[in-house]
Short mmCIF file of C-alpha atoms in Angstrom, two decimals:
data_model
loop_
_atom_site.label_atom_id
_atom_site.label_comp_id
_atom_site.label_asym_id
_atom_site.label_seq_id
_atom_site.Cartn_x
_atom_site.Cartn_y
_atom_site.Cartn_z
CA UNK A 1 -0.06 -146.26 171.19
CA UNK A 2 2.02 -143.28 170.07
CA UNK A 3 4.31 -141.87 172.75
CA UNK A 4 5.07 -138.16 173.24
CA UNK A 5 8.48 -138.79 171.71
CA UNK A 6 6.90 -140.49 168.73
CA UNK A 7 4.49 -137.60 168.23
CA UNK A 8 7.36 -135.12 168.29
CA UNK A 9 9.29 -137.22 165.77
CA UNK A 10 6.25 -137.40 163.50
CA UNK A 11 5.83 -133.63 163.69
CA UNK A 12 9.52 -133.08 162.94
CA UNK A 13 9.37 -135.33 159.87
CA UNK A 14 6.19 -133.56 158.68
CA UNK A 15 7.88 -130.16 159.06
CA UNK A 16 10.92 -131.32 157.07
CA UNK A 17 8.65 -132.63 154.31
CA UNK A 18 6.81 -129.29 154.16
CA UNK A 19 10.07 -127.30 154.03
CA UNK A 20 11.32 -129.47 151.16
CA UNK A 21 8.01 -129.22 149.32
CA UNK A 22 7.98 -125.42 149.65
CA UNK A 23 11.44 -125.20 148.06
CA UNK A 24 10.63 -127.61 145.23
CA UNK A 25 7.19 -126.25 144.36
CA UNK A 26 8.68 -122.75 144.24
CA UNK A 27 11.62 -123.65 142.01
CA UNK A 28 10.31 -126.53 139.88
CA UNK A 29 6.56 -126.04 139.94
CA UNK A 30 3.73 -128.32 140.98
CA UNK A 31 3.56 -130.60 137.95
CA UNK A 32 7.34 -130.97 137.61
CA UNK A 33 7.86 -131.90 141.28
CA UNK A 34 7.45 -135.57 142.17
CA UNK A 35 6.87 -137.05 145.59
CA UNK A 36 10.14 -138.96 145.16
CA UNK A 37 12.00 -135.66 144.75
CA UNK A 38 10.33 -134.29 147.87
CA UNK A 39 11.42 -137.43 149.74
CA UNK A 40 15.04 -137.01 148.60
CA UNK A 41 15.04 -133.30 149.47
CA UNK A 42 13.56 -133.96 152.92
CA UNK A 43 15.79 -137.02 153.47
CA UNK A 44 12.83 -139.24 154.32
CA UNK A 45 11.21 -142.23 152.68
CA UNK A 46 8.51 -141.79 150.07
CA UNK A 47 6.29 -144.04 152.19
CA UNK A 48 6.58 -141.58 155.08
CA UNK A 49 5.39 -138.74 152.85
CA UNK A 50 2.32 -140.73 151.88
CA UNK A 51 1.75 -141.54 155.55
CA UNK A 52 1.43 -137.79 156.21
CA UNK A 53 -0.17 -136.75 152.90
CA UNK A 54 -2.37 -138.99 150.75
CA UNK A 55 -1.77 -137.10 147.48
CA UNK A 56 0.44 -134.39 146.04
CA UNK A 57 -2.58 -132.07 146.11
CA UNK A 58 -2.90 -132.68 149.87
CA UNK A 59 0.78 -131.87 150.27
CA UNK A 60 0.37 -128.63 148.32
CA UNK A 61 -2.59 -127.54 150.44
CA UNK A 62 -0.52 -128.20 153.57
CA UNK A 63 2.29 -126.10 152.08
CA UNK A 64 -0.13 -123.26 151.37
CA UNK A 65 -1.50 -123.36 154.91
CA UNK A 66 2.06 -123.49 156.30
CA UNK A 67 2.98 -120.35 154.37
CA UNK A 68 -0.13 -118.51 155.51
CA UNK A 69 -0.16 -119.70 159.12
CA UNK A 70 2.16 -117.03 160.63
CA UNK A 71 0.10 -114.22 159.12
CA UNK A 72 -3.24 -115.68 160.22
CA UNK A 73 -2.03 -116.28 163.79
CA UNK A 74 -0.32 -112.90 164.00
CA UNK A 75 -3.43 -111.03 162.87
CA UNK A 76 -5.74 -113.03 165.14
CA UNK A 77 -3.57 -112.44 168.21
CA UNK A 78 -3.04 -108.71 167.73
CA UNK A 79 -6.16 -107.45 165.97
CA UNK A 80 -8.25 -107.18 169.14
CA UNK A 81 -5.75 -104.67 170.55
CA UNK A 82 -5.98 -102.41 167.49
CA UNK A 83 -8.62 -99.98 166.27
CA UNK A 84 -10.25 -100.56 162.88
CA UNK A 85 -7.83 -98.26 161.04
CA UNK A 86 -4.76 -100.06 162.40
CA UNK A 87 -6.35 -103.43 161.63
CA UNK A 88 -6.72 -102.32 158.00
CA UNK A 89 -3.08 -101.24 157.90
CA UNK A 90 -2.06 -104.58 159.39
CA UNK A 91 -4.13 -106.50 156.83
CA UNK A 92 -2.56 -104.59 153.94
CA UNK A 93 0.95 -104.87 155.39
CA UNK A 94 0.49 -108.60 155.95
CA UNK A 95 -0.66 -109.11 152.36
CA UNK A 96 2.38 -107.29 150.99
CA UNK A 97 4.84 -108.98 153.34
CA UNK A 98 3.45 -112.42 152.55
CA UNK A 99 4.09 -111.89 148.84
CA UNK A 100 7.54 -110.42 149.47
CA UNK A 101 8.63 -113.26 151.72
CA UNK A 102 7.25 -115.95 149.39
CA UNK A 103 7.98 -114.20 146.10
CA UNK A 104 9.19 -117.28 144.21
CA UNK A 105 6.13 -119.35 145.14
CA UNK A 106 3.68 -116.53 144.44
CA UNK A 107 5.25 -115.64 141.09
CA UNK A 108 5.18 -119.31 140.05
CA UNK A 109 1.44 -119.59 140.68
CA UNK A 110 0.67 -116.22 139.12
CA UNK A 111 2.52 -117.20 135.95
CA UNK A 112 0.54 -120.44 135.77
CA UNK A 113 -2.78 -118.66 136.31
CA UNK A 114 -2.01 -115.92 133.78
CA UNK A 115 -0.89 -118.45 131.15
CA UNK A 116 -4.15 -120.37 131.56
CA UNK A 117 -2.39 -123.56 132.65
CA UNK A 118 -4.78 -126.03 134.22
CA UNK A 119 -4.22 -126.36 137.97
CA UNK A 120 -5.67 -128.98 140.31
CA UNK A 121 -9.10 -127.81 141.45
CA UNK A 122 -8.32 -128.73 145.05
CA UNK A 123 -5.88 -125.87 145.52
CA UNK A 124 -7.26 -123.31 143.07
CA UNK A 125 -10.43 -123.52 145.15
CA UNK A 126 -8.39 -123.06 148.33
CA UNK A 127 -6.66 -119.99 146.93
CA UNK A 128 -10.00 -118.47 145.87
CA UNK A 129 -11.46 -119.21 149.29
CA UNK A 130 -8.57 -117.55 151.11
CA UNK A 131 -8.71 -114.54 148.79
CA UNK A 132 -12.45 -114.14 149.33
CA UNK A 133 -12.04 -114.45 153.10
CA UNK A 134 -9.32 -111.81 153.10
CA UNK A 135 -11.44 -109.40 151.05
CA UNK A 136 -14.47 -110.01 153.27
CA UNK A 137 -12.37 -109.24 156.37
CA UNK A 138 -10.98 -106.08 154.76
CA UNK A 139 -14.50 -104.95 153.79
CA UNK A 140 -15.74 -105.55 157.33
CA UNK A 141 -12.88 -103.53 158.87
CA UNK A 142 -13.44 -100.65 156.43
CA UNK A 143 -17.14 -100.63 157.32
CA UNK A 144 -16.30 -100.61 161.03
CA UNK A 145 -13.76 -97.83 160.50
CA UNK A 146 -16.35 -95.71 158.68
CA UNK A 147 -18.87 -96.25 161.45
CA UNK A 148 -16.33 -95.09 164.05
CA UNK A 149 -15.14 -92.13 161.98
CA UNK A 150 -11.69 -93.61 161.37
CA UNK A 151 -11.94 -94.21 157.60
CA UNK A 152 -12.97 -92.16 154.61
CA UNK A 153 -16.67 -92.26 153.78
CA UNK A 154 -16.23 -91.28 150.14
CA UNK A 155 -17.33 -94.74 148.93
CA UNK A 156 -19.14 -97.82 150.13
CA UNK A 157 -16.93 -100.34 152.03
CA UNK A 158 -17.31 -102.91 149.23
CA UNK A 159 -16.15 -100.40 146.62
CA UNK A 160 -13.13 -99.35 148.70
CA UNK A 161 -12.19 -102.98 149.41
CA UNK A 162 -12.41 -103.86 145.70
CA UNK A 163 -10.20 -100.89 144.85
CA UNK A 164 -7.67 -101.77 147.55
CA UNK A 165 -7.46 -105.37 146.32
CA UNK A 166 -7.05 -104.25 142.69
CA UNK A 167 -4.38 -101.74 143.70
CA UNK A 168 -2.49 -104.28 145.83
CA UNK A 169 -2.56 -106.88 143.07
CA UNK A 170 -1.25 -104.34 140.58
CA UNK A 171 1.50 -103.21 142.96
CA UNK A 172 2.56 -106.77 143.67
CA UNK A 173 2.63 -107.78 140.01
CA UNK A 174 4.88 -104.78 139.44
CA UNK A 175 7.05 -105.85 142.38
CA UNK A 176 7.31 -109.47 141.20
CA UNK A 177 7.64 -109.09 137.44
CA UNK A 178 8.95 -105.55 136.81
CA UNK A 179 11.87 -105.69 139.23
CA UNK A 180 14.29 -104.27 136.67
CA UNK A 181 12.68 -100.84 137.06
CA UNK A 182 12.95 -98.83 140.33
CA UNK A 183 9.74 -99.12 142.31
CA UNK A 184 8.91 -97.32 145.56
CA UNK A 185 6.39 -99.65 147.17
CA UNK A 186 6.25 -97.73 150.46
CA UNK A 187 5.23 -94.51 148.67
CA UNK A 188 2.58 -96.40 146.71
CA UNK A 189 1.19 -97.80 149.97
CA UNK A 190 1.19 -94.30 151.48
CA UNK A 191 -1.05 -93.15 148.61
CA UNK A 192 -3.37 -96.07 149.29
CA UNK A 193 -3.58 -95.17 152.98
CA UNK A 194 -4.35 -91.54 152.12
CA UNK A 195 -7.26 -92.73 150.00
CA UNK A 196 -8.59 -94.79 152.90
CA UNK A 197 -7.92 -92.36 155.74
CA UNK A 198 -6.95 -89.02 154.20
CA UNK A 199 -10.26 -87.16 154.71
CA UNK A 200 -10.44 -88.11 158.40
CA UNK A 201 -8.88 -85.46 160.69
CA UNK A 202 -5.57 -86.72 162.05
CA UNK A 203 -5.84 -90.00 160.18
CA UNK A 204 -3.35 -89.72 157.33
CA UNK A 205 -0.49 -91.88 158.65
CA UNK A 206 2.75 -92.54 156.92
CA UNK A 207 3.05 -95.86 155.12
CA UNK A 208 3.73 -98.74 157.47
CA UNK A 209 7.14 -100.09 156.49
CA UNK A 210 6.92 -103.45 154.80
CA UNK A 211 9.37 -106.13 155.87
CA UNK A 212 12.38 -106.56 153.58
#
């Protein structure tokens, strides 16, 4: 029987393992990081890591979920209090802030994808699933905003969502890989918001500041 103290200790050790894995995956990459290195970084035994995570792929998926968790919870808790337009702004701001706050991890995976390096199917599938869920949620909020007169009706929701995703990906690649050149991300986001809301009376807000 596991006591409350034992459960807390198990959770603490799991959190330390995840923190160590986040640092190592970001700096060394998935293939170059061993479970032994994670154990040394987390100051735990290798056996304890395998007690929490059966494989390195399982550990990576847990890392991915750990990185995304604050954004998922934050959106779920606050979205019901916001109208469709503000939900869209929150979705876009969350996407940008996630990449900014996890730049080293995101740039590592983007480089691997762009170079055609083979990645374990377990987490490429997870990334695709999360991306598709995000786009579906964005499409749904744009549709709702159009129905309520809060968003531009110049294009179908699916078309606008596809454009927003393409624009965000381009902006973030610029942010991650072209950092030597000055880049005004907030002004670029303001242009994106004008596209989405600009033809609605009173609905052309300034860009929501992204976290630095």
